[in-house]
Amino acid sequence: MNIDKERKLIVKVRHGSHLYGLNTPESDMDYKAVVLPSQYDILTGNTDFSSTSSTGGDNSKNTADDTDYEVFSLQCFVRLLMKGEMVVMDMIHCKPEDIVEQGDGNMSIWNWLLEYKSLLYT
């Protein structure tokens, strides 16, 4: 999945078996990302969203050649963090080496979230 060019990447992290150190040669790759909504998203009121994509088939098990990708808007990420959802808890507690990509100039948002994450917990 390509992130909409108007949506600025904040962070992209490894997830699933690769994050937990449980991957095998047959494991697919899982990524999760946080983005800033685009101007269009803001104007249309679509700022709290997530989307998923996969290279695997809908009716088959993923293979080592497949990649699953999930993108959260910053608003969605914070909302899920405040609810204690494990998917975002795993992201905010990942090791620095599990960060695959950081957005230009937006790392300060991720650093702020890391610094103040305890204020967002339920």
mmCIF file of C-alpha atoms in Angstrom:
data_model
loop_
_atom_site.group_PDB
_atom_site.id
_atom_site.type_symbol
_atom_site.label_atom_id
_atom_site.label_comp_id
_atom_site.label_asym_id
_atom_site.label_seq_id
_atom_site.Cartn_x
_atom_site.Cartn_y
_atom_site.Cartn_z
ATOM 1 C CA MET A 1 0.000 0.000 0.000
ATOM 2 C CA ASN A 2 1.309 3.436 -0.888
ATOM 3 C CA ILE A 3 0.636 6.183 1.576
ATOM 4 C CA ASP A 4 -1.258 9.032 -0.059
ATOM 5 C CA LYS A 5 1.394 11.614 -0.999
ATOM 6 C CA GLU A 6 -0.599 14.258 0.851
ATOM 7 C CA ARG A 7 -0.487 12.167 4.029
ATOM 8 C CA LYS A 8 2.827 12.649 5.788
ATOM 9 C CA LEU A 9 4.453 9.605 7.339
ATOM 10 C CA ILE A 10 5.257 9.918 11.042
ATOM 11 C CA VAL A 11 6.608 6.410 11.610
ATOM 12 C CA LYS A 12 6.537 2.903 10.115
ATOM 13 C CA VAL A 13 7.391 -0.088 12.349
ATOM 14 C CA ARG A 14 7.775 -3.844 12.012
ATOM 15 C CA HIS A 15 4.932 -5.768 13.559
ATOM 16 C CA GLY A 16 3.716 -9.308 14.059
ATOM 17 C CA SER A 17 6.143 -12.191 14.352
ATOM 18 C CA HIS A 18 9.107 -10.033 13.293
ATOM 19 C CA LEU A 19 8.425 -7.567 16.132
ATOM 20 C CA TYR A 20 8.049 -10.337 18.701
ATOM 21 C CA GLY A 21 11.094 -12.308 17.501
ATOM 22 C CA LEU A 22 8.910 -15.297 16.629
ATOM 23 C CA ASN A 23 9.344 -15.191 12.863
ATOM 24 C CA THR A 24 10.284 -18.285 10.897
ATOM 25 C CA PRO A 25 11.447 -18.594 7.280
ATOM 26 C CA GLU A 26 7.759 -18.994 6.339
ATOM 27 C CA SER A 27 6.619 -15.799 8.127
ATOM 28 C CA ASP A 28 5.123 -12.923 6.169
ATOM 29 C CA MET A 29 6.115 -9.299 6.897
ATOM 30 C CA ASP A 30 3.775 -7.051 8.859
ATOM 31 C CA TYR A 31 4.111 -3.284 9.069
ATOM 32 C CA LYS A 32 2.142 -0.635 10.923
ATOM 33 C CA ALA A 33 2.407 3.098 10.229
ATOM 34 C CA VAL A 34 1.141 6.395 11.616
ATOM 35 C CA VAL A 35 0.434 9.313 9.274
ATOM 36 C CA LEU A 36 -0.777 12.876 9.460
ATOM 37 C CA PRO A 37 -4.087 13.339 7.631
ATOM 38 C CA SER A 38 -3.956 15.295 4.377
ATOM 39 C CA GLN A 39 -5.573 18.696 3.892
ATOM 40 C CA TYR A 40 -8.333 16.905 1.978
ATOM 41 C CA ASP A 41 -8.892 14.545 4.920
ATOM 42 C CA ILE A 42 -9.188 17.511 7.271
ATOM 43 C CA LEU A 43 -11.579 19.443 5.014
ATOM 44 C CA THR A 44 -13.824 16.386 4.572
ATOM 45 C CA GLY A 45 -13.747 15.464 8.265
ATOM 46 C CA ASN A 46 -11.882 12.216 7.624
ATOM 47 C CA THR A 47 -9.122 12.546 10.227
ATOM 48 C CA ASP A 48 -9.749 9.412 12.318
ATOM 49 C CA PHE A 49 -9.037 6.507 9.968
ATOM 50 C CA SER A 50 -7.107 3.318 9.447
ATOM 51 C CA SER A 51 -6.597 1.232 6.351
ATOM 52 C CA THR A 52 -5.091 -2.155 5.607
ATOM 53 C CA SER A 53 -3.643 -3.896 2.602
ATOM 54 C CA SER A 54 -2.032 -7.253 1.924
ATOM 55 C CA THR A 55 -0.171 -8.802 -0.965
ATOM 56 C CA GLY A 56 -1.666 -12.187 -0.005
ATOM 57 C CA GLY A 57 -4.899 -13.551 -1.367
ATOM 58 C CA ASP A 58 -8.185 -13.124 0.486
ATOM 59 C CA ASN A 59 -8.789 -16.871 0.725
ATOM 60 C CA SER A 60 -5.280 -18.136 1.377
ATOM 61 C CA LYS A 61 -2.696 -18.106 4.138
ATOM 62 C CA ASN A 62 0.093 -15.558 3.730
ATOM 63 C CA THR A 63 3.527 -16.844 2.745
ATOM 64 C CA ALA A 64 7.028 -15.468 3.306
ATOM 65 C CA ASP A 65 6.588 -13.506 0.062
ATOM 66 C CA ASP A 66 3.574 -11.578 1.406
ATOM 67 C CA THR A 67 3.383 -8.264 3.230
ATOM 68 C CA ASP A 68 0.553 -6.918 5.383
ATOM 69 C CA TYR A 69 0.414 -3.175 5.938
ATOM 70 C CA GLU A 70 -1.839 -1.132 8.220
ATOM 71 C CA VAL A 71 -1.904 2.663 8.384
ATOM 72 C CA PHE A 72 -3.377 4.724 11.233
ATOM 73 C CA SER A 73 -4.036 8.435 11.194
ATOM 74 C CA LEU A 74 -2.480 10.230 14.146
ATOM 75 C CA GLN A 75 -5.966 10.790 15.591
ATOM 76 C CA CYS A 76 -6.852 7.103 15.263
ATOM 77 C CA PHE A 77 -3.522 6.065 16.777
ATOM 78 C CA VAL A 78 -3.998 8.307 19.841
ATOM 79 C CA ARG A 79 -7.635 7.194 20.272
ATOM 80 C CA LEU A 80 -6.589 3.527 20.202
ATOM 81 C CA LEU A 81 -3.703 4.233 22.579
ATOM 82 C CA MET A 82 -6.094 5.859 25.045
ATOM 83 C CA LYS A 83 -8.306 2.753 24.824
ATOM 84 C CA GLY A 84 -5.327 0.509 25.560
ATOM 85 C CA GLU A 85 -5.469 -1.360 22.233
ATOM 86 C CA MET A 86 -2.515 -3.757 21.991
ATOM 87 C CA VAL A 87 -1.754 -3.064 18.337
ATOM 88 C CA VAL A 88 -0.733 0.529 19.117
ATOM 89 C CA MET A 89 0.763 -0.360 22.521
ATOM 90 C CA ASP A 90 3.121 -2.695 20.662
ATOM 91 C CA MET A 91 4.003 0.092 18.250
ATOM 92 C CA ILE A 92 4.769 2.703 20.895
ATOM 93 C CA HIS A 93 6.852 0.224 22.900
ATOM 94 C CA CYS A 94 8.835 -1.206 19.971
ATOM 95 C CA LYS A 95 12.627 -1.161 20.034
ATOM 96 C CA PRO A 96 14.357 1.530 17.948
ATOM 97 C CA GLU A 97 15.651 -1.148 15.564
ATOM 98 C CA ASP A 98 12.036 -2.076 14.724
ATOM 99 C CA ILE A 99 11.418 1.398 13.323
ATOM 100 C CA VAL A 100 11.680 0.897 9.576
ATOM 101 C CA GLU A 101 11.070 4.447 8.410
ATOM 102 C CA GLN A 102 10.547 7.872 9.881
ATOM 103 C CA GLY A 103 8.913 10.794 8.169
ATOM 104 C CA ASP A 104 10.904 13.898 7.297
ATOM 105 C CA GLY A 105 10.424 16.496 9.990
ATOM 106 C CA ASN A 106 7.666 14.480 11.654
ATOM 107 C CA MET A 107 9.888 12.473 13.972
ATOM 108 C CA SER A 108 9.291 15.110 16.630
ATOM 109 C CA ILE A 109 5.649 13.957 16.758
ATOM 110 C CA TRP A 110 6.778 10.366 17.358
ATOM 111 C CA ASN A 111 9.325 11.532 19.952
ATOM 112 C CA TRP A 112 6.592 13.525 21.714
ATOM 113 C CA LEU A 113 4.320 10.458 21.748
ATOM 114 C CA LEU A 114 7.153 8.357 23.178
ATOM 115 C CA GLU A 115 7.987 10.940 25.820
ATOM 116 C CA TYR A 116 4.399 11.472 26.950
ATOM 117 C CA LYS A 117 2.865 8.063 26.232
ATOM 118 C CA SER A 118 2.084 7.471 29.901
ATOM 119 C CA LEU A 119 -0.275 10.473 29.814
ATOM 120 C CA LEU A 120 -2.287 8.770 27.085
ATOM 121 C CA TYR A 121 -2.795 5.452 28.868
ATOM 122 C CA THR A 122 -6.109 4.592 30.436
#
